[in-house]
mmCIF file of C-alpha atoms and ligand atoms in Angstrom:
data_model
loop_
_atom_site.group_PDB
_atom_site.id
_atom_site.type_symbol
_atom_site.label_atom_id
_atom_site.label_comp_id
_atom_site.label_asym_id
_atom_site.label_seq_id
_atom_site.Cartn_x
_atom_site.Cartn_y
_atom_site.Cartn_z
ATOM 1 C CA UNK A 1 65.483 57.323 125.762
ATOM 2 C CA UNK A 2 66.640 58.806 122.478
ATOM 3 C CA UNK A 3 68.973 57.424 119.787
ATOM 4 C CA UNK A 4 71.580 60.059 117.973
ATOM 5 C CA UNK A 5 73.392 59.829 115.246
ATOM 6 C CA UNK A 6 76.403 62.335 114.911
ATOM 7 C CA UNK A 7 77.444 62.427 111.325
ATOM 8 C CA UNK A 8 81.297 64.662 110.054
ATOM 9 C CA UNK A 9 84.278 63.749 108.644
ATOM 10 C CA UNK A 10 86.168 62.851 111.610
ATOM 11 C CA UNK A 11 89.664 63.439 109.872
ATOM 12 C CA UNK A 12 90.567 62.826 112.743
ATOM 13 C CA UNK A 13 88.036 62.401 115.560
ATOM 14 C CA UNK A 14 88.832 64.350 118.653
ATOM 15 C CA UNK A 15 88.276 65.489 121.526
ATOM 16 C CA UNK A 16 85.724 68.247 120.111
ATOM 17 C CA UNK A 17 83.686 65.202 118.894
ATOM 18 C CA UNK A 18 83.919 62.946 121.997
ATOM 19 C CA UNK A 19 83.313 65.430 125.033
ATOM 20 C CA UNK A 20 80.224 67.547 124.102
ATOM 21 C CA UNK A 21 78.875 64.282 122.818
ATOM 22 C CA UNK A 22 79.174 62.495 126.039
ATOM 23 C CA UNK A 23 78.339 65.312 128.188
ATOM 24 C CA UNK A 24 75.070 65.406 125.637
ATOM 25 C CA UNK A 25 74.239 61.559 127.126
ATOM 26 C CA UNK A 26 73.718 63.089 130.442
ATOM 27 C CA UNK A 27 71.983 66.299 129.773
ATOM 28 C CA UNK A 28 69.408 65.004 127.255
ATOM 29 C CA UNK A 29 69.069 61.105 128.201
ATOM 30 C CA UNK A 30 70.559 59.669 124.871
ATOM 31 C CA UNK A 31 70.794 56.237 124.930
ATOM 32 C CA UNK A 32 72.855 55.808 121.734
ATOM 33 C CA UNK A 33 74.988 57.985 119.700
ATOM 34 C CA UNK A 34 75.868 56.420 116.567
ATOM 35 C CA UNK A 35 78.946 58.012 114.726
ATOM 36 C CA UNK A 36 78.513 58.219 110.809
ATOM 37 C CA UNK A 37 81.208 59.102 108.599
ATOM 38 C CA UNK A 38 80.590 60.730 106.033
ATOM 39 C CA UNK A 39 81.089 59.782 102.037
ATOM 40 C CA UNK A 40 83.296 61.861 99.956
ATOM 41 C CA UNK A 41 82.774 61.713 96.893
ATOM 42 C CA UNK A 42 85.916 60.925 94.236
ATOM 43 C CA UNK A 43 85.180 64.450 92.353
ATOM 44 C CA UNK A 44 85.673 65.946 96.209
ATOM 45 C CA UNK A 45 88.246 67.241 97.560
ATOM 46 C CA UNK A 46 89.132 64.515 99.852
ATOM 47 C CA UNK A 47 90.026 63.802 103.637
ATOM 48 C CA UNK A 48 93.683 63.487 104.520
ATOM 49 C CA UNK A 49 92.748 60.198 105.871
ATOM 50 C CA UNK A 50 91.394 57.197 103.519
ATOM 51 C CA UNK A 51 88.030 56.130 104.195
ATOM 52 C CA UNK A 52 89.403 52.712 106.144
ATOM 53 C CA UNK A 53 91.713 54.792 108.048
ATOM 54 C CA UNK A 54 88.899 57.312 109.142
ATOM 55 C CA UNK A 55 87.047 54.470 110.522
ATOM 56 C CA UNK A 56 89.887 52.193 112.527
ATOM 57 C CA UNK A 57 90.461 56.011 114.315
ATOM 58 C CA UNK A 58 86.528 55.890 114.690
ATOM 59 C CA UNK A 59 86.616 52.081 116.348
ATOM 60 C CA UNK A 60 90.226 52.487 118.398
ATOM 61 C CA UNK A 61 87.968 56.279 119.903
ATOM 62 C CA UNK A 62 85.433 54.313 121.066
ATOM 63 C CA UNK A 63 87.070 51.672 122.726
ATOM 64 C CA UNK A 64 87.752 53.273 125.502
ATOM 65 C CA UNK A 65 84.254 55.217 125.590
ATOM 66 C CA UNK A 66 81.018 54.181 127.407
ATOM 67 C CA UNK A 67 79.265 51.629 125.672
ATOM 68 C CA UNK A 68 76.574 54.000 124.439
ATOM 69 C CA UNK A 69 78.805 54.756 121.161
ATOM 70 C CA UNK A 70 78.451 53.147 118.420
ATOM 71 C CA UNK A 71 79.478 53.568 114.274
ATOM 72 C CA UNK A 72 77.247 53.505 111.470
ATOM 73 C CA UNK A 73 78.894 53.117 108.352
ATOM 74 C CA UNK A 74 75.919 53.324 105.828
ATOM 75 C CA UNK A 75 77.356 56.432 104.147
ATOM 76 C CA UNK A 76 80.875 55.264 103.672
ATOM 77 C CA UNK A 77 79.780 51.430 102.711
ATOM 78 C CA UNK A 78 77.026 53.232 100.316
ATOM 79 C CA UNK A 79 76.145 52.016 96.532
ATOM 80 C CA UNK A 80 76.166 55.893 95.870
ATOM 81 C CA UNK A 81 79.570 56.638 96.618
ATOM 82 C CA UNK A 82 79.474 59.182 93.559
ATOM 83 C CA UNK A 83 77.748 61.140 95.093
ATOM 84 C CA UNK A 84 78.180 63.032 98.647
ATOM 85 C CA UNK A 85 76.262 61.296 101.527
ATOM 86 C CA UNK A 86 73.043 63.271 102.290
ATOM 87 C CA UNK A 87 72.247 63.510 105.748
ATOM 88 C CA UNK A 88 68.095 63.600 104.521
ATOM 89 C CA UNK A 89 68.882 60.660 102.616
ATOM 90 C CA UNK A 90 70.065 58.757 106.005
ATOM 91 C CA UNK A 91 67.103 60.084 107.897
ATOM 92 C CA UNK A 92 65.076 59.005 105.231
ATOM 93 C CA UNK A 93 66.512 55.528 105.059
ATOM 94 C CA UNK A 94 66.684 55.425 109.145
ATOM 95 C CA UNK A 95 62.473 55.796 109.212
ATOM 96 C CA UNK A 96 62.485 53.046 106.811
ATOM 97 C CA UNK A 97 64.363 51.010 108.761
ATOM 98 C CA UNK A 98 63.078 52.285 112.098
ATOM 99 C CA UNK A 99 59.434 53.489 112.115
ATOM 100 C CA UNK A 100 58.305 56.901 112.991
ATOM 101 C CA UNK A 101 57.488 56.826 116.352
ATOM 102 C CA UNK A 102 60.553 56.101 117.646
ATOM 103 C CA UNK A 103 62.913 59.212 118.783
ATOM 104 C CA UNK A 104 66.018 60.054 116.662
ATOM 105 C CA UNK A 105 68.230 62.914 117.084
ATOM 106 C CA UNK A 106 70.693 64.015 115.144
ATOM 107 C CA UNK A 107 73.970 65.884 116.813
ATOM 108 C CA UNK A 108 75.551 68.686 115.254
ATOM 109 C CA UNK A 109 78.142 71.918 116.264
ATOM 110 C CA UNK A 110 77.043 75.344 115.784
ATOM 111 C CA UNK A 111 78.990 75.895 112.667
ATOM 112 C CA UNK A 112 77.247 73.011 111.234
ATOM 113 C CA UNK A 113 74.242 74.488 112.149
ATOM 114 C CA UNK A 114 75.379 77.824 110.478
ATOM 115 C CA UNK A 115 75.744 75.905 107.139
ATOM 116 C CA UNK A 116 72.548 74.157 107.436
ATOM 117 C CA UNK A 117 71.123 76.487 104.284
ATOM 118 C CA UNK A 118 73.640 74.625 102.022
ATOM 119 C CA UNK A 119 72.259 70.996 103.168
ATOM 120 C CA UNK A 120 70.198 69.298 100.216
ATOM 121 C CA UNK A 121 66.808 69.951 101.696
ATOM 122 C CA UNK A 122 68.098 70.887 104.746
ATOM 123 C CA UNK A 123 63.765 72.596 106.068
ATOM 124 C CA UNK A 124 62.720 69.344 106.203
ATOM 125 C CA UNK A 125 65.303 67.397 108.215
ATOM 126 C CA UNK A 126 62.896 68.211 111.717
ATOM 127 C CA UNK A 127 60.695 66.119 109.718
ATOM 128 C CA UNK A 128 63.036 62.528 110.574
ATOM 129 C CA UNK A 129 64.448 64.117 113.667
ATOM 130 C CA UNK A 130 65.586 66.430 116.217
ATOM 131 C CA UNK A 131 68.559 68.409 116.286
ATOM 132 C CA UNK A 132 71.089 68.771 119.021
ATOM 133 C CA UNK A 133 73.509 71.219 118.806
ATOM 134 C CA UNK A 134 76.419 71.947 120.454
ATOM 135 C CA UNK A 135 78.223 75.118 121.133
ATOM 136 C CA UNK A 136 81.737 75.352 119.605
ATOM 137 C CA UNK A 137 83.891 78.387 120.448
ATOM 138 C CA UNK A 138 84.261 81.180 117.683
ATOM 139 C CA UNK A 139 81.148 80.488 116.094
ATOM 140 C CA UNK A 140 78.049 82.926 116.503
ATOM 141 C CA UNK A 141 75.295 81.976 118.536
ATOM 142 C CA UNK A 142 72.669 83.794 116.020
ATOM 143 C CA UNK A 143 72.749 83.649 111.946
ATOM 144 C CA UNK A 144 72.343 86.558 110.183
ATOM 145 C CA UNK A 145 70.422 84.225 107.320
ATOM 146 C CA UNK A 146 66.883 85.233 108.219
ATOM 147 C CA UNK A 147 65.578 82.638 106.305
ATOM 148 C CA UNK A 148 67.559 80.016 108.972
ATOM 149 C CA UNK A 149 66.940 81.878 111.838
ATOM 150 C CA UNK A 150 63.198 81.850 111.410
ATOM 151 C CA UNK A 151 63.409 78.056 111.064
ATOM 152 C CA UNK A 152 65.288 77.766 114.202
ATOM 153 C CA UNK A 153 63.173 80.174 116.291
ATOM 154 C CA UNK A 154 59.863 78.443 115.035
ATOM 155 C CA UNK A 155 61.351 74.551 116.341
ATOM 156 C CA UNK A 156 63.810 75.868 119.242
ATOM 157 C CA UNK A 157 62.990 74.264 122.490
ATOM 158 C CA UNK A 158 64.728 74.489 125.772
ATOM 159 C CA UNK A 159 62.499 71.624 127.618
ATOM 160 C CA UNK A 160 64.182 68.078 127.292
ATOM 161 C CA UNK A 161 60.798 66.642 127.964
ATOM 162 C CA UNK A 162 60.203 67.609 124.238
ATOM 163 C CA UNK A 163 62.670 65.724 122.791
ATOM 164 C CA UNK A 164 61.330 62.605 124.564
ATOM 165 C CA UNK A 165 57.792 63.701 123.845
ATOM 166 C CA UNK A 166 58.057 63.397 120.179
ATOM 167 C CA UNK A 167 59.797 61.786 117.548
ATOM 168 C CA UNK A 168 60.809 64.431 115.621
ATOM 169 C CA UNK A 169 60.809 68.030 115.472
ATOM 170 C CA UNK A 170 62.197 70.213 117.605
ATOM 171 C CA UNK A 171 66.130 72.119 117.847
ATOM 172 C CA UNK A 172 67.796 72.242 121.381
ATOM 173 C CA UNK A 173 70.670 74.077 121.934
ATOM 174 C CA UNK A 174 72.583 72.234 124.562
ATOM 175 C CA UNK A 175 75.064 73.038 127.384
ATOM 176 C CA UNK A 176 77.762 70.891 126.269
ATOM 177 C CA UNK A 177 81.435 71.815 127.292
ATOM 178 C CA UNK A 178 83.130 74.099 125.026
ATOM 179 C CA UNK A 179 86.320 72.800 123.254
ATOM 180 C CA UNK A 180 88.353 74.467 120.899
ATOM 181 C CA UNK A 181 89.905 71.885 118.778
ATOM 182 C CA UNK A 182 89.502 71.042 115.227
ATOM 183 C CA UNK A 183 90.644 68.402 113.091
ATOM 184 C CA UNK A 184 92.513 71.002 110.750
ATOM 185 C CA UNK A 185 93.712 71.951 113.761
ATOM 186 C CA UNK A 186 95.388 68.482 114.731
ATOM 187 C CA UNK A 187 95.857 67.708 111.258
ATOM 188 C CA UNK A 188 98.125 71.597 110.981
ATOM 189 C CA UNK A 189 99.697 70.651 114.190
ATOM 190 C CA UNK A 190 101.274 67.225 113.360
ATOM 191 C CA UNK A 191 102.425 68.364 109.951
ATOM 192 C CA UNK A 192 104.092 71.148 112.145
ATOM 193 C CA UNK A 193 105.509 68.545 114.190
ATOM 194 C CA UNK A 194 103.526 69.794 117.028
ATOM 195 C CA UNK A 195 102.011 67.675 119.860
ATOM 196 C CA UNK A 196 98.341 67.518 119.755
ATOM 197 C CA UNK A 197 98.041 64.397 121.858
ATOM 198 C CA UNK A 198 96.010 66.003 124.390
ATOM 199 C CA UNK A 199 93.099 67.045 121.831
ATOM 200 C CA UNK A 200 92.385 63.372 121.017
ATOM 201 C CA UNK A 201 91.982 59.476 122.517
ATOM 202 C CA UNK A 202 95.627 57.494 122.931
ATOM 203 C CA UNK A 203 95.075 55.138 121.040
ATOM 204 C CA UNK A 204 93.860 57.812 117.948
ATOM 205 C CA UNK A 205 96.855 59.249 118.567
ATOM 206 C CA UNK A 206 99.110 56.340 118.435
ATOM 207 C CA UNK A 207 97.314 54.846 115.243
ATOM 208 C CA UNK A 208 98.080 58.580 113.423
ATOM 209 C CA UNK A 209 101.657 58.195 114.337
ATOM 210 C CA UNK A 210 102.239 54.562 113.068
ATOM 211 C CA UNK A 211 100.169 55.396 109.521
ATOM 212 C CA UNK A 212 102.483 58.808 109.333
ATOM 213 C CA UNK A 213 99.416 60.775 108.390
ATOM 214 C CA UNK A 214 98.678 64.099 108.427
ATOM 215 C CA UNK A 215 102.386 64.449 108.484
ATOM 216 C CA UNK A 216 104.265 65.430 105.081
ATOM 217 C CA UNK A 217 107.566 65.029 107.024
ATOM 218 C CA UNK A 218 107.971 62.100 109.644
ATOM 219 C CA UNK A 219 106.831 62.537 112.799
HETATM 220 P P1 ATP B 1 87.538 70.217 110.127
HETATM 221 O O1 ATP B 1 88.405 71.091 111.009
HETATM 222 O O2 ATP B 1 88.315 69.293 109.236
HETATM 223 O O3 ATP B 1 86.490 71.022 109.380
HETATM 224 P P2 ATP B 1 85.911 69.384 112.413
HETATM 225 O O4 ATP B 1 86.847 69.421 113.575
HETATM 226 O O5 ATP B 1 84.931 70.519 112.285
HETATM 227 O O6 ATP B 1 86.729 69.199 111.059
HETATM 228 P P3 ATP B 1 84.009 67.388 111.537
HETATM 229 O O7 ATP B 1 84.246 65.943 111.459
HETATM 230 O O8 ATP B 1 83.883 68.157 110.284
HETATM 231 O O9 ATP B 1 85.169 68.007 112.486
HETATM 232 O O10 ATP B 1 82.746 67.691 112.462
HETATM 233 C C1 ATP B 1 81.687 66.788 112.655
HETATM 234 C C2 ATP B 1 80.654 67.447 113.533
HETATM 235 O O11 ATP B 1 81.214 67.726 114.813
HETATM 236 C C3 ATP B 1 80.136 68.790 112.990
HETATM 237 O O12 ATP B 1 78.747 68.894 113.254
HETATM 238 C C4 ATP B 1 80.893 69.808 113.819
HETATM 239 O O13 ATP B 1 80.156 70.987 113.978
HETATM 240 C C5 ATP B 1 81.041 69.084 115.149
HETATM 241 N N1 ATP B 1 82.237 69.506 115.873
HETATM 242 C C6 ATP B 1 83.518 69.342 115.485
HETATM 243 N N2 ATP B 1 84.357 69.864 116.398
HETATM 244 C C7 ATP B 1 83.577 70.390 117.384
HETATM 245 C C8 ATP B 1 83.866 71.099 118.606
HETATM 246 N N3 ATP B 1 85.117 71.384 118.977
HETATM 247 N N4 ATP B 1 82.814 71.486 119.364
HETATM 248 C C9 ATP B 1 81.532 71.215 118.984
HETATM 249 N N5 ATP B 1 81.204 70.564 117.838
HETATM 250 C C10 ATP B 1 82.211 70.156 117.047
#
């Protein structure tokens, strides 16, 4: 079985986060996903929600999940919170703590994957770990960056088998449920005064509506 870690913002997480991620459990064998939160850095523009408040939405999400989720909070508890948490830094730190030989994935949408030629180092994250990525509606399914697309043909696989095969390596585009929510999205919606309490857990909901955030007028 394979650990993940799925790293973003999660101002708020939703839906969009939860389902594909759960659905991934099933189609890939995943025996943990960790959620990481990322670090913003003070010079940043920053998340509508603090840091603290990012991660009680984080913990009230997963209550009601399978136990498989979990939240690692090395980026936001970092000593480099100057600087913006580098997912090759994590990876880096993970094999430290971790060994090579075990599996790690890491789970991303397809916009992220889009951006991937902005990453610090971003060639050399196969090198601590797989990538699983799931589709997300209104983003292309090919790049037009040849330099990125050459990467991803030369470590695509479509045989699960791989994943569990190696530690490392390989890109697997999965079959995860499309849904098309975002958190500026929510975030838009509530400072609309619109009801987005479908696109997210209860209990995320509830906490957004007792802090007032996201919401320059009262809810
Ligand atoms: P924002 O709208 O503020 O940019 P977001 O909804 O994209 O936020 P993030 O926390 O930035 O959420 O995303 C974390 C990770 O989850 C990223 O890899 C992103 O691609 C993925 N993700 C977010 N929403 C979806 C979705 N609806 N479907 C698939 N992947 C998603």
């Amino acid at each position: 079985m394979l650990t993940a870690l799925f790293g973003g913002t999660f101002d708020p997480i939703h839906y969009g986060h939860l389902l594909p991620a759960m659905a991934l459990t099933k189609e890939v064998g995943l025996s943990q996903i960790s959620l990481l939160p990322n670090n913003i850095p003070p010079h940043k523009p920053q998340p509508e929600a603090s840091t603290e408040q990012r991660l009680a939405m984080l913990k009230l999400a997963i209550e009601d999940m399978p136990p498989v989720f979990s939240i690692d909070t090395r980026e936001i508890f970092s000593d480099k919170l100057m600087q913006p948490s580098y997912t090759i830094n994590t990876l880096q730190q993970w094999r430290i703590e971790n060994g090579n030989s075990e599996g790690l994935a890491f789970i991303m949408g397809q916009d992220s994957l889009l951006s991937l030629p902005t990453w610090n180092h971003w060639q050399t994250l196969l090198d601590y770990c797989h990538l699983l990525i799931c589709r997300r509606p209104g983003y292309a399914e090919k790049t037009d960056n040849a330099e990125l697309q050459s990467w991803i043909d030369a470590h695509q696989t479509i045989n699960i088998e791989d994943l569990h095969k190696t530690a490392n390596g390989y890109i697997y585009f999965a079959h995860t449920p499309l849904e098309d929510i975002s958190a500026t999205e929510i975030r838009d919606n509530i400072n609309n005064q619109q009801s987005c309490k479908d696109l997210l857990p209860a209990k995320v909901w509830q906490y957004i509506h007792t802090q007032g955030l996201y919401s320059a007028k009262k809810m």
